[in-house]
JSON list of C-alpha atoms in Angstrom, two decimals:
[
{"chain": "A", "resi": 1, "resn": "ALA", "atom": "CA", "xyz": [208.87, 86.25, 6.03]},
{"chain": "A", "resi": 2, "resn": "ALA", "atom": "CA", "xyz": [206.44, 86.96, 3.16]},
{"chain": "A", "resi": 3, "resn": "ARG", "atom": "CA", "xyz": [206.77, 82.80, 2.45]},
{"chain": "A", "resi": 4, "resn": "THR", "atom": "CA", "xyz": [206.35, 81.97, 6.59]},
{"chain": "A", "resi": 5, "resn": "ARG", "atom": "CA", "xyz": [203.49, 83.92, 6.68]},
{"chain": "A", "resi": 6, "resn": "GLN", "atom": "CA", "xyz": [201.45, 82.37, 4.11]},
{"chain": "A", "resi": 7, "resn": "THR", "atom": "CA", "xyz": [202.27, 78.83, 5.84]},
{"chain": "A", "resi": 8, "resn": "PRO", "atom": "CA", "xyz": [198.57, 76.65, 6.37]},
{"chain": "A", "resi": 9, "resn": "GLN", "atom": "CA", "xyz": [198.96, 77.29, 10.01]},
{"chain": "A", "resi": 10, "resn": "GLN", "atom": "CA", "xyz": [199.54, 80.90, 9.77]},
{"chain": "A", "resi": 11, "resn": "GLU", "atom": "CA", "xyz": [196.71, 81.70, 7.53]},
{"chain": "A", "resi": 12, "resn": "GLN", "atom": "CA", "xyz": [194.10, 79.46, 10.06]},
{"chain": "A", "resi": 13, "resn": "GLN", "atom": "CA", "xyz": [195.85, 81.44, 12.98]},
{"chain": "A", "resi": 14, "resn": "LEU", "atom": "CA", "xyz": [194.94, 84.74, 10.45]},
{"chain": "A", "resi": 15, "resn": "ALA", "atom": "CA", "xyz": [191.57, 83.60, 9.96]},
{"chain": "A", "resi": 16, "resn": "TYR", "atom": "CA", "xyz": [190.43, 82.19, 14.22]},
{"chain": "A", "resi": 17, "resn": "ILE", "atom": "CA", "xyz": [191.69, 85.85, 15.13]},
{"chain": "A", "resi": 18, "resn": "ASP", "atom": "CA", "xyz": [189.69, 87.35, 12.67]},
{"chain": "A", "resi": 19, "resn": "PHE", "atom": "CA", "xyz": [186.25, 85.12, 13.60]},
{"chain": "A", "resi": 20, "resn": "LEU", "atom": "CA", "xyz": [186.96, 86.11, 17.12]},
{"chain": "A", "resi": 21, "resn": "TYR", "atom": "CA", "xyz": [187.68, 90.13, 16.47]},
{"chain": "A", "resi": 22, "resn": "ARG", "atom": "CA", "xyz": [186.29, 90.99, 13.31]},
{"chain": "A", "resi": 23, "resn": "THR", "atom": "CA", "xyz": [184.88, 94.23, 15.04]},
{"chain": "A", "resi": 24, "resn": "THR", "atom": "CA", "xyz": [187.77, 95.17, 15.92]},
{"chain": "A", "resi": 25, "resn": "ARG", "atom": "CA", "xyz": [191.63, 96.20, 14.53]},
{"chain": "A", "resi": 26, "resn": "ILE", "atom": "CA", "xyz": [193.40, 93.36, 15.12]},
{"chain": "A", "resi": 27, "resn": "PRO", "atom": "CA", "xyz": [192.58, 91.31, 12.60]},
{"chain": "A", "resi": 28, "resn": "SER", "atom": "CA", "xyz": [194.17, 94.21, 10.42]},
{"chain": "A", "resi": 29, "resn": "ARG", "atom": "CA", "xyz": [197.48, 94.64, 13.23]},
{"chain": "A", "resi": 30, "resn": "PRO", "atom": "CA", "xyz": [199.43, 91.68, 12.36]},
{"chain": "A", "resi": 31, "resn": "PRO", "atom": "CA", "xyz": [201.83, 92.21, 15.05]},
{"chain": "A", "resi": 32, "resn": "ILE", "atom": "CA", "xyz": [204.35, 90.97, 12.10]},
{"chain": "A", "resi": 33, "resn": "GLY", "atom": "CA", "xyz": [203.00, 93.84, 9.71]},
{"chain": "A", "resi": 34, "resn": "LEU", "atom": "CA", "xyz": [201.57, 93.23, 6.70]},
{"chain": "A", "resi": 35, "resn": "ALA", "atom": "CA", "xyz": [203.82, 92.48, 3.89]},
{"chain": "A", "resi": 36, "resn": "ALA", "atom": "CA", "xyz": [202.24, 95.92, 1.91]},
{"chain": "A", "resi": 37, "resn": "GLN", "atom": "CA", "xyz": [203.11, 98.07, 5.16]},
{"chain": "A", "resi": 38, "resn": "ILE", "atom": "CA", "xyz": [206.28, 95.84, 5.18]},
{"chain": "A", "resi": 39, "resn": "GLU", "atom": "CA", "xyz": [207.49, 96.41, 1.86]},
{"chain": "A", "resi": 40, "resn": "ASN", "atom": "CA", "xyz": [206.89, 100.57, 1.61]},
{"chain": "A", "resi": 41, "resn": "ALA", "atom": "CA", "xyz": [207.77, 101.97, 4.83]},
{"chain": "A", "resi": 42, "resn": "ASP", "atom": "CA", "xyz": [210.46, 104.73, 4.79]},
{"chain": "A", "resi": 43, "resn": "ARG", "atom": "CA", "xyz": [212.32, 105.50, 7.64]},
{"chain": "A", "resi": 44, "resn": "ALA", "atom": "CA", "xyz": [211.05, 109.13, 8.16]},
{"chain": "A", "resi": 45, "resn": "ALA", "atom": "CA", "xyz": [207.58, 107.16, 9.39]},
{"chain": "A", "resi": 46, "resn": "LEU", "atom": "CA", "xyz": [209.43, 104.52, 11.45]},
{"chain": "A", "resi": 47, "resn": "ARG", "atom": "CA", "xyz": [211.22, 107.63, 13.51]},
{"chain": "A", "resi": 48, "resn": "ARG", "atom": "CA", "xyz": [207.75, 109.07, 13.55]},
{"chain": "A", "resi": 49, "resn": "PHE", "atom": "CA", "xyz": [206.40, 106.23, 14.83]},
{"chain": "A", "resi": 50, "resn": "TYR", "atom": "CA", "xyz": [209.29, 105.12, 17.15]},
{"chain": "A", "resi": 51, "resn": "ASP", "atom": "CA", "xyz": [209.27, 108.65, 18.99]},
{"chain": "A", "resi": 52, "resn": "ALA", "atom": "CA", "xyz": [205.89, 108.68, 19.26]},
{"chain": "A", "resi": 53, "resn": "TRP", "atom": "CA", "xyz": [205.53, 105.62, 20.92]},
{"chain": "A", "resi": 54, "resn": "TYR", "atom": "CA", "xyz": [208.47, 104.28, 22.47]},
{"chain": "A", "resi": 55, "resn": "ARG", "atom": "CA", "xyz": [208.61, 106.96, 25.43]},
{"chain": "A", "resi": 56, "resn": "PRO", "atom": "CA", "xyz": [209.24, 107.13, 29.40]},
{"chain": "A", "resi": 57, "resn": "GLU", "atom": "CA", "xyz": [205.88, 107.02, 30.39]},
{"chain": "A", "resi": 58, "resn": "ASN", "atom": "CA", "xyz": [205.76, 103.19, 28.63]},
{"chain": "A", "resi": 59, "resn": "LEU", "atom": "CA", "xyz": [208.26, 102.38, 29.55]},
{"chain": "A", "resi": 60, "resn": "THR", "atom": "CA", "xyz": [208.75, 99.69, 32.41]},
{"chain": "A", "resi": 61, "resn": "VAL", "atom": "CA", "xyz": [211.47, 98.03, 34.16]},
{"chain": "A", "resi": 62, "resn": "LEU", "atom": "CA", "xyz": [211.89, 94.62, 35.10]},
{"chain": "A", "resi": 63, "resn": "VAL", "atom": "CA", "xyz": [213.96, 93.19, 38.01]},
{"chain": "A", "resi": 64, "resn": "THR", "atom": "CA", "xyz": [214.07, 90.04, 39.18]},
{"chain": "A", "resi": 65, "resn": "GLY", "atom": "CA", "xyz": [216.48, 87.72, 41.73]},
{"chain": "A", "resi": 66, "resn": "ASP", "atom": "CA", "xyz": [217.82, 87.97, 45.00]},
{"chain": "A", "resi": 67, "resn": "VAL", "atom": "CA", "xyz": [218.37, 92.26, 45.71]},
{"chain": "A", "resi": 68, "resn": "ALA", "atom": "CA", "xyz": [217.70, 95.08, 47.52]},
{"chain": "A", "resi": 69, "resn": "PRO", "atom": "CA", "xyz": [215.03, 96.57, 46.61]},
{"chain": "A", "resi": 70, "resn": "ALA", "atom": "CA", "xyz": [216.11, 100.13, 47.81]},
{"chain": "A", "resi": 71, "resn": "GLY", "atom": "CA", "xyz": [218.96, 99.84, 45.64]},
{"chain": "A", "resi": 72, "resn": "VAL", "atom": "CA", "xyz": [217.64, 98.59, 42.75]},
{"chain": "A", "resi": 73, "resn": "GLU", "atom": "CA", "xyz": [215.28, 101.55, 42.84]},
{"chain": "A", "resi": 74, "resn": "ALA", "atom": "CA", "xyz": [217.66, 103.74, 43.55]},
{"chain": "A", "resi": 75, "resn": "LEU", "atom": "CA", "xyz": [220.03, 102.51, 40.63]},
{"chain": "A", "resi": 76, "resn": "ILE", "atom": "CA", "xyz": [216.78, 102.75, 38.41]},
{"chain": "A", "resi": 77, "resn": "ARG", "atom": "CA", "xyz": [216.08, 106.13, 39.11]},
{"chain": "A", "resi": 78, "resn": "LYS", "atom": "CA", "xyz": [219.81, 106.97, 38.40]},
{"chain": "A", "resi": 79, "resn": "HIS", "atom": "CA", "xyz": [219.70, 105.91, 35.24]},
{"chain": "A", "resi": 80, "resn": "PHE", "atom": "CA", "xyz": [216.25, 106.16, 33.55]},
{"chain": "A", "resi": 81, "resn": "THR", "atom": "CA", "xyz": [215.08, 109.61, 35.52]},
{"chain": "A", "resi": 82, "resn": "SER", "atom": "CA", "xyz": [217.21, 111.33, 32.84]},
{"chain": "A", "resi": 83, "resn": "LEU", "atom": "CA", "xyz": [215.37, 109.76, 29.84]},
{"chain": "A", "resi": 84, "resn": "THR", "atom": "CA", "xyz": [213.40, 112.20, 27.68]},
{"chain": "A", "resi": 85, "resn": "ALA", "atom": "CA", "xyz": [210.71, 111.93, 25.05]},
{"chain": "A", "resi": 86, "resn": "ARG", "atom": "CA", "xyz": [211.36, 112.84, 21.92]},
{"chain": "A", "resi": 87, "resn": "GLY", "atom": "CA", "xyz": [208.55, 113.44, 19.88]},
{"chain": "A", "resi": 88, "resn": "GLN", "atom": "CA", "xyz": [204.67, 114.14, 20.34]},
{"chain": "A", "resi": 89, "resn": "PRO", "atom": "CA", "xyz": [202.09, 111.49, 22.68]},
{"chain": "A", "resi": 90, "resn": "ARG", "atom": "CA", "xyz": [199.65, 110.27, 20.31]},
{"chain": "A", "resi": 91, "resn": "PRO", "atom": "CA", "xyz": [196.25, 109.45, 21.68]},
{"chain": "A", "resi": 92, "resn": "ALA", "atom": "CA", "xyz": [195.69, 105.78, 21.79]},
{"chain": "A", "resi": 93, "resn": "PRO", "atom": "CA", "xyz": [193.83, 104.10, 19.12]},
{"chain": "A", "resi": 94, "resn": "ASP", "atom": "CA", "xyz": [189.70, 102.75, 19.88]},
{"chain": "A", "resi": 95, "resn": "ILE", "atom": "CA", "xyz": [190.57, 98.74, 18.99]},
{"chain": "A", "resi": 96, "resn": "GLY", "atom": "CA", "xyz": [186.79, 98.46, 19.12]},
{"chain": "A", "resi": 97, "resn": "LYS", "atom": "CA", "xyz": [184.44, 96.00, 20.80]},
{"chain": "A", "resi": 98, "resn": "VAL", "atom": "CA", "xyz": [183.68, 92.52, 20.55]},
{"chain": "A", "resi": 99, "resn": "PRO", "atom": "CA", "xyz": [179.23, 92.25, 20.73]},
{"chain": "A", "resi": 100, "resn": "SER", "atom": "CA", "xyz": [177.26, 90.32, 22.90]},
{"chain": "A", "resi": 101, "resn": "LEU", "atom": "CA", "xyz": [175.26, 87.30, 20.08]},
{"chain": "A", "resi": 102, "resn": "ALA", "atom": "CA", "xyz": [172.28, 86.58, 20.33]},
{"chain": "A", "resi": 103, "resn": "ALA", "atom": "CA", "xyz": [173.07, 82.99, 18.77]},
{"chain": "A", "resi": 104, "resn": "PRO", "atom": "CA", "xyz": [177.10, 80.89, 18.11]},
{"chain": "A", "resi": 105, "resn": "ALA", "atom": "CA", "xyz": [178.94, 81.94, 15.81]},
{"chain": "A", "resi": 106, "resn": "VAL", "atom": "CA", "xyz": [180.72, 79.53, 14.41]},
{"chain": "A", "resi": 107, "resn": "ALA", "atom": "CA", "xyz": [183.58, 78.79, 12.18]},
{"chain": "A", "resi": 108, "resn": "ILE", "atom": "CA", "xyz": [184.88, 75.11, 10.48]},
{"chain": "A", "resi": 109, "resn": "TYR", "atom": "CA", "xyz": [188.91, 75.05, 9.94]},
{"chain": "A", "resi": 110, "resn": "PRO", "atom": "CA", "xyz": [189.81, 72.35, 8.07]},
{"chain": "A", "resi": 111, "resn": "ARG", "atom": "CA", "xyz": [193.03, 69.99, 9.52]},
{"chain": "A", "resi": 112, "resn": "PRO", "atom": "CA", "xyz": [193.14, 66.92, 6.93]},
{"chain": "A", "resi": 113, "resn": "THR", "atom": "CA", "xyz": [196.18, 65.12, 8.63]},
{"chain": "A", "resi": 114, "resn": "ALA", "atom": "CA", "xyz": [195.33, 66.23, 12.22]},
{"chain": "A", "resi": 115, "resn": "GLY", "atom": "CA", "xyz": [192.54, 64.94, 14.58]},
{"chain": "A", "resi": 116, "resn": "ALA", "atom": "CA", "xyz": [189.66, 66.77, 15.17]},
{"chain": "A", "resi": 117, "resn": "GLN", "atom": "CA", "xyz": [189.16, 69.52, 17.96]},
{"chain": "A", "resi": 118, "resn": "ILE", "atom": "CA", "xyz": [186.29, 71.32, 18.96]},
{"chain": "A", "resi": 119, "resn": "SER", "atom": "CA", "xyz": [186.19, 74.29, 21.16]},
{"chain": "A", "resi": 120, "resn": "CYS", "atom": "CA", "xyz": [183.61, 76.50, 22.34]},
{"chain": "A", "resi": 121, "resn": "ILE", "atom": "CA", "xyz": [184.93, 79.91, 23.01]},
{"chain": "A", "resi": 122, "resn": "GLN", "atom": "CA", "xyz": [183.73, 83.18, 24.75]},
{"chain": "A", "resi": 123, "resn": "ILE", "atom": "CA", "xyz": [185.48, 86.68, 24.78]},
{"chain": "A", "resi": 124, "resn": "MET", "atom": "CA", "xyz": [184.62, 89.16, 27.24]},
{"chain": "A", "resi": 125, "resn": "ASP", "atom": "CA", "xyz": [185.92, 92.87, 27.91]},
{"chain": "A", "resi": 126, "resn": "ARG", "atom": "CA", "xyz": [188.86, 93.36, 29.75]},
{"chain": "A", "resi": 127, "resn": "PRO", "atom": "CA", "xyz": [188.86, 96.21, 31.65]},
{"chain": "A", "resi": 128, "resn": "ALA", "atom": "CA", "xyz": [191.80, 99.23, 31.56]},
{"chain": "A", "resi": 129, "resn": "VAL", "atom": "CA", "xyz": [191.27, 100.39, 35.04]},
{"chain": "A", "resi": 130, "resn": "ARG", "atom": "CA", "xyz": [190.98, 97.34, 37.85]},
{"chain": "A", "resi": 131, "resn": "THR", "atom": "CA", "xyz": [187.62, 96.14, 38.64]},
{"chain": "A", "resi": 132, "resn": "THR", "atom": "CA", "xyz": [185.93, 95.78, 41.64]},
{"chain": "A", "resi": 133, "resn": "TRP", "atom": "CA", "xyz": [186.45, 92.69, 44.55]},
{"chain": "A", "resi": 134, "resn": "GLY", "atom": "CA", "xyz": [182.90, 91.48, 43.02]},
{"chain": "A", "resi": 135, "resn": "ASP", "atom": "CA", "xyz": [183.72, 91.70, 39.53]},
{"chain": "A", "resi": 136, "resn": "GLN", "atom": "CA", "xyz": [187.15, 89.33, 40.31]},
{"chain": "A", "resi": 137, "resn": "LEU", "atom": "CA", "xyz": [184.78, 87.65, 42.60]},
{"chain": "A", "resi": 138, "resn": "LYS", "atom": "CA", "xyz": [182.93, 86.58, 39.13]},
{"chain": "A", "resi": 139, "resn": "GLY", "atom": "CA", "xyz": [186.06, 85.90, 37.10]},
{"chain": "A", "resi": 140, "resn": "LEU", "atom": "CA", "xyz": [187.09, 83.71, 39.63]},
{"chain": "A", "resi": 141, "resn": "GLN", "atom": "CA", "xyz": [183.66, 81.84, 39.90]},
{"chain": "A", "resi": 142, "resn": "ILE", "atom": "CA", "xyz": [183.73, 81.39, 35.71]},
{"chain": "A", "resi": 143, "resn": "ASN", "atom": "CA", "xyz": [186.55, 79.96, 35.11]},
{"chain": "A", "resi": 144, "resn": "THR", "atom": "CA", "xyz": [186.07, 77.55, 38.38]},
{"chain": "A", "resi": 145, "resn": "ALA", "atom": "CA", "xyz": [182.91, 75.78, 36.55]},
{"chain": "A", "resi": 146, "resn": "ILE", "atom": "CA", "xyz": [185.08, 75.80, 33.18]},
{"chain": "A", "resi": 147, "resn": "GLU", "atom": "CA", "xyz": [187.87, 73.85, 35.56]},
{"chain": "A", "resi": 148, "resn": "ILE", "atom": "CA", "xyz": [184.76, 71.86, 36.65]},
{"chain": "A", "resi": 149, "resn": "LEU", "atom": "CA", "xyz": [183.16, 71.34, 33.07]},
{"chain": "A", "resi": 150, "resn": "ARG", "atom": "CA", "xyz": [187.07, 70.53, 31.94]},
{"chain": "A", "resi": 151, "resn": "THR", "atom": "CA", "xyz": [187.66, 67.23, 34.19]},
{"chain": "A", "resi": 152, "resn": "ARG", "atom": "CA", "xyz": [184.58, 65.72, 34.01]},
{"chain": "A", "resi": 153, "resn": "LEU", "atom": "CA", "xyz": [184.84, 66.16, 30.26]},
{"chain": "A", "resi": 154, "resn": "ALA", "atom": "CA", "xyz": [188.72, 64.24, 30.42]},
{"chain": "A", "resi": 155, "resn": "ARG", "atom": "CA", "xyz": [187.66, 62.22, 32.54]},
{"chain": "A", "resi": 156, "resn": "LEU", "atom": "CA", "xyz": [185.12, 60.54, 29.68]},
{"chain": "A", "resi": 157, "resn": "ALA", "atom": "CA", "xyz": [188.28, 61.00, 28.04]},
{"chain": "A", "resi": 158, "resn": "GLU", "atom": "CA", "xyz": [189.95, 57.93, 29.89]},
{"chain": "A", "resi": 159, "resn": "THR", "atom": "CA", "xyz": [187.24, 55.95, 29.05]},
{"chain": "A", "resi": 160, "resn": "PRO", "atom": "CA", "xyz": [188.27, 53.38, 26.28]},
{"chain": "A", "resi": 161, "resn": "GLY", "atom": "CA", "xyz": [186.39, 54.04, 23.12]},
{"chain": "A", "resi": 162, "resn": "HIS", "atom": "CA", "xyz": [185.27, 57.56, 23.75]},
{"chain": "A", "resi": 163, "resn": "VAL", "atom": "CA", "xyz": [183.99, 59.68, 21.32]},
{"chain": "A", "resi": 164, "resn": "ILE", "atom": "CA", "xyz": [186.47, 62.07, 22.84]},
{"chain": "A", "resi": 165, "resn": "HIS", "atom": "CA", "xyz": [190.36, 61.79, 23.84]},
{"chain": "A", "resi": 166, "resn": "GLN", "atom": "CA", "xyz": [190.91, 64.78, 25.03]},
{"chain": "A", "resi": 167, "resn": "ALA", "atom": "CA", "xyz": [189.61, 67.39, 26.85]},
{"chain": "A", "resi": 168, "resn": "LEU", "atom": "CA", "xyz": [191.27, 71.18, 27.49]},
{"chain": "A", "resi": 169, "resn": "SER", "atom": "CA", "xyz": [190.24, 74.61, 28.88]},
{"chain": "A", "resi": 170, "resn": "ALA", "atom": "CA", "xyz": [192.55, 77.79, 28.85]},
{"chain": "A", "resi": 171, "resn": "GLN", "atom": "CA", "xyz": [191.49, 81.44, 30.23]},
{"chain": "A", "resi": 172, "resn": "GLU", "atom": "CA", "xyz": [194.13, 83.45, 28.26]},
{"chain": "A", "resi": 173, "resn": "ILE", "atom": "CA", "xyz": [194.39, 87.88, 27.65]},
{"chain": "A", "resi": 174, "resn": "ASP", "atom": "CA", "xyz": [194.06, 88.81, 24.60]},
{"chain": "A", "resi": 175, "resn": "PHE", "atom": "CA", "xyz": [196.31, 91.48, 22.68]},
{"chain": "A", "resi": 176, "resn": "ARG", "atom": "CA", "xyz": [195.40, 93.59, 26.52]},
{"chain": "A", "resi": 177, "resn": "HIS", "atom": "CA", "xyz": [192.14, 93.99, 26.34]},
{"chain": "A", "resi": 178, "resn": "PHE", "atom": "CA", "xyz": [190.25, 91.24, 25.61]},
{"chain": "A", "resi": 179, "resn": "ARG", "atom": "CA", "xyz": [189.63, 87.88, 28.30]},
{"chain": "A", "resi": 180, "resn": "ARG", "atom": "CA", "xyz": [189.76, 84.83, 26.23]},
{"chain": "A", "resi": 181, "resn": "LEU", "atom": "CA", "xyz": [187.54, 81.68, 28.12]},
{"chain": "A", "resi": 182, "resn": "SER", "atom": "CA", "xyz": [187.76, 78.64, 25.92]},
{"chain": "A", "resi": 183, "resn": "LEU", "atom": "CA", "xyz": [186.68, 74.54, 26.76]},
{"chain": "A", "resi": 184, "resn": "SER", "atom": "CA", "xyz": [187.73, 72.06, 24.44]},
{"chain": "A", "resi": 185, "resn": "VAL", "atom": "CA", "xyz": [187.62, 68.54, 23.05]},
{"chain": "A", "resi": 186, "resn": "ALA", "atom": "CA", "xyz": [189.72, 66.05, 20.77]},
{"chain": "A", "resi": 187, "resn": "ALA", "atom": "CA", "xyz": [188.23, 63.37, 18.66]},
{"chain": "A", "resi": 188, "resn": "ALA", "atom": "CA", "xyz": [189.22, 61.55, 15.76]},
{"chain": "A", "resi": 189, "resn": "PRO", "atom": "CA", "xyz": [187.42, 63.18, 12.98]},
{"chain": "A", "resi": 190, "resn": "ALA", "atom": "CA", "xyz": [184.90, 60.34, 12.55]},
{"chain": "A", "resi": 191, "resn": "ASN", "atom": "CA", "xyz": [183.77, 61.41, 16.05]},
{"chain": "A", "resi": 192, "resn": "VAL", "atom": "CA", "xyz": [183.13, 65.11, 14.98]},
{"chain": "A", "resi": 193, "resn": "ALA", "atom": "CA", "xyz": [179.03, 64.84, 15.48]},
{"chain": "A", "resi": 194, "resn": "PRO", "atom": "CA", "xyz": [179.01, 62.87, 19.03]},
{"chain": "A", "resi": 195, "resn": "ALA", "atom": "CA", "xyz": [182.11, 65.09, 20.24]},
{"chain": "A", "resi": 196, "resn": "VAL", "atom": "CA", "xyz": [180.13, 68.48, 19.71]},
{"chain": "A", "resi": 197, "resn": "ALA", "atom": "CA", "xyz": [176.68, 67.16, 21.06]},
{"chain": "A", "resi": 198, "resn": "LEU", "atom": "CA", "xyz": [178.53, 65.76, 23.95]},
{"chain": "A", "resi": 199, "resn": "LEU", "atom": "CA", "xyz": [180.29, 69.07, 24.73]},
{"chain": "A", "resi": 200, "resn": "GLU", "atom": "CA", "xyz": [176.59, 71.02, 23.78]},
{"chain": "A", "resi": 201, "resn": "GLN", "atom": "CA", "xyz": [175.26, 68.10, 26.53]},
{"chain": "A", "resi": 202, "resn": "GLU", "atom": "CA", "xyz": [177.98, 68.83, 29.38]},
{"chain": "A", "resi": 203, "resn": "ILE", "atom": "CA", "xyz": [177.55, 72.42, 28.90]},
{"chain": "A", "resi": 204, "resn": "ARG", "atom": "CA", "xyz": [174.11, 72.57, 29.32]},
{"chain": "A", "resi": 205, "resn": "ARG", "atom": "CA", "xyz": [173.81, 69.83, 32.15]},
{"chain": "A", "resi": 206, "resn": "ALA", "atom": "CA", "xyz": [176.36, 72.14, 34.09]},
{"chain": "A", "resi": 207, "resn": "CYS", "atom": "CA", "xyz": [174.05, 75.07, 33.00]},
{"chain": "A", "resi": 208, "resn": "GLU", "atom": "CA", "xyz": [171.41, 73.69, 34.09]},
{"chain": "A", "resi": 209, "resn": "SER", "atom": "CA", "xyz": [171.90, 71.62, 37.05]},
{"chain": "A", "resi": 210, "resn": "GLY", "atom": "CA", "xyz": [175.36, 73.41, 38.78]},
{"chain": "A", "resi": 211, "resn": "PHE", "atom": "CA", "xyz": [177.51, 70.80, 40.13]},
{"chain": "A", "resi": 212, "resn": "THR", "atom": "CA", "xyz": [178.18, 68.94, 43.11]},
{"chain": "A", "resi": 213, "resn": "PRO", "atom": "CA", "xyz": [178.92, 69.29, 46.71]},
{"chain": "A", "resi": 214, "resn": "PRO", "atom": "CA", "xyz": [182.59, 67.49, 45.98]},
{"chain": "A", "resi": 215, "resn": "GLU", "atom": "CA", "xyz": [182.93, 68.85, 42.51]},
{"chain": "A", "resi": 216, "resn": "ILE", "atom": "CA", "xyz": [183.04, 72.20, 43.86]},
{"chain": "A", "resi": 217, "resn": "ALA", "atom": "CA", "xyz": [184.80, 70.94, 46.95]},
{"chain": "A", "resi": 218, "resn": "ARG", "atom": "CA", "xyz": [187.66, 69.54, 45.28]},
{"chain": "A", "resi": 219, "resn": "GLN", "atom": "CA", "xyz": [188.02, 73.05, 43.04]},
{"chain": "A", "resi": 220, "resn": "GLN", "atom": "CA", "xyz": [187.91, 75.00, 46.47]},
{"chain": "A", "resi": 221, "resn": "ASP", "atom": "CA", "xyz": [191.37, 72.64, 47.45]},
{"chain": "A", "resi": 222, "resn": "ILE", "atom": "CA", "xyz": [193.02, 72.86, 44.05]},
{"chain": "A", "resi": 223, "resn": "LEU", "atom": "CA", "xyz": [192.59, 76.83, 44.34]},
{"chain": "A", "resi": 224, "resn": "ARG", "atom": "CA", "xyz": [193.25, 77.10, 47.88]},
{"chain": "A", "resi": 225, "resn": "ARG", "atom": "CA", "xyz": [197.11, 75.14, 47.51]},
{"chain": "A", "resi": 226, "resn": "HIS", "atom": "CA", "xyz": [197.63, 77.33, 44.14]},
{"chain": "A", "resi": 227, "resn": "PHE", "atom": "CA", "xyz": [196.81, 80.20, 46.14]},
{"chain": "A", "resi": 228, "resn": "GLN", "atom": "CA", "xyz": [199.36, 79.17, 49.14]},
{"chain": "A", "resi": 229, "resn": "SER", "atom": "CA", "xyz": [202.07, 78.09, 46.34]},
{"chain": "A", "resi": 230, "resn": "ILE", "atom": "CA", "xyz": [201.49, 81.91, 45.01]},
{"chain": "A", "resi": 231, "resn": "ALA", "atom": "CA", "xyz": [202.19, 83.27, 48.33]},
{"chain": "A", "resi": 232, "resn": "ALA", "atom": "CA", "xyz": [205.25, 80.90, 49.52]},
{"chain": "A", "resi": 233, "resn": "THR", "atom": "CA", "xyz": [206.77, 81.55, 46.28]},
{"chain": "A", "resi": 234, "resn": "PHE", "atom": "CA", "xyz": [206.64, 85.46, 47.22]},
{"chain": "A", "resi": 235, "resn": "PRO", "atom": "CA", "xyz": [206.88, 85.67, 50.76]},
{"chain": "A", "resi": 236, "resn": "ALA", "atom": "CA", "xyz": [208.44, 89.50, 50.73]},
{"chain": "A", "resi": 237, "resn": "ALA", "atom": "CA", "xyz": [205.58, 90.81, 47.97]},
{"chain": "A", "resi": 238, "resn": "PRO", "atom": "CA", "xyz": [202.93, 92.13, 49.79]},
{"chain": "A", "resi": 239, "resn": "THR", "atom": "CA", "xyz": [199.38, 90.99, 50.18]},
{"chain": "A", "resi": 240, "resn": "ALA", "atom": "CA", "xyz": [197.46, 92.76, 48.13]},
{"chain": "A", "resi": 241, "resn": "LEU", "atom": "CA", "xyz": [199.92, 92.49, 45.10]},
{"chain": "A", "resi": 242, "resn": "VAL", "atom": "CA", "xyz": [200.19, 88.74, 45.33]},
{"chain": "A", "resi": 243, "resn": "ALA", "atom": "CA", "xyz": [196.39, 88.75, 45.57]},
{"chain": "A", "resi": 244, "resn": "ASP", "atom": "CA", "xyz": [195.79, 90.72, 41.75]},
{"chain": "A", "resi": 245, "resn": "SER", "atom": "CA", "xyz": [198.35, 89.10, 40.29]},
{"chain": "A", "resi": 246, "resn": "ASP", "atom": "CA", "xyz": [197.32, 85.86, 40.98]},
{"chain": "A", "resi": 247, "resn": "VAL", "atom": "CA", "xyz": [192.93, 86.62, 40.38]},
{"chain": "A", "resi": 248, "resn": "GLU", "atom": "CA", "xyz": [194.56, 88.30, 36.61]},
{"chain": "A", "resi": 249, "resn": "HIS", "atom": "CA", "xyz": [195.77, 84.95, 36.42]}
]
């Protein structure tokens, strides 16, 4: 396990997480644990940890399939209601915050055997409680803007001989506490400088000039078809539940 954690890919991933979340507890809490913690762990400490955190109030039961909800709920209550906690609960640790930056922060991770990828990333706090519709709408607008930008860049990437050959976007929930938005382009190592300039240029153009009506209409149509697909997939689910789940993701 220790050798696995020391691979170049793992070291780069850890450095990436440290760069994005260095003001939080996340870099010092990798899911697999630190070598010193694993090597020095004892049974009593592990039992205390298990009893403190693996508790009925933290349990989520997921049921999928063509089932009768009332009957499944009765079975869950029958088999799980008797569960009791075996230790005292612990307060949730303060994971920390990612501060707002006055200027962009830059990190470079060499990949000698691969092409170059240039990414612009924004980290935002993910509220612990349900946000307002206004907050959800703002998030949807940001996601839409990123997708339109990706489409613009992807069209350039399709041009033969262009400095970039791929455009990517991502909208992820990291560690349950943060929302990560990213816009990336891939290029040959010799084209890193023009690729960086292009990415900055397209982001600046979007911020200063916005998007065209056809671009917005196209994205509205994509979102409309996406929502229709989600609703068709879960026809029996409450409308509010489907909408909340879809906007969140």
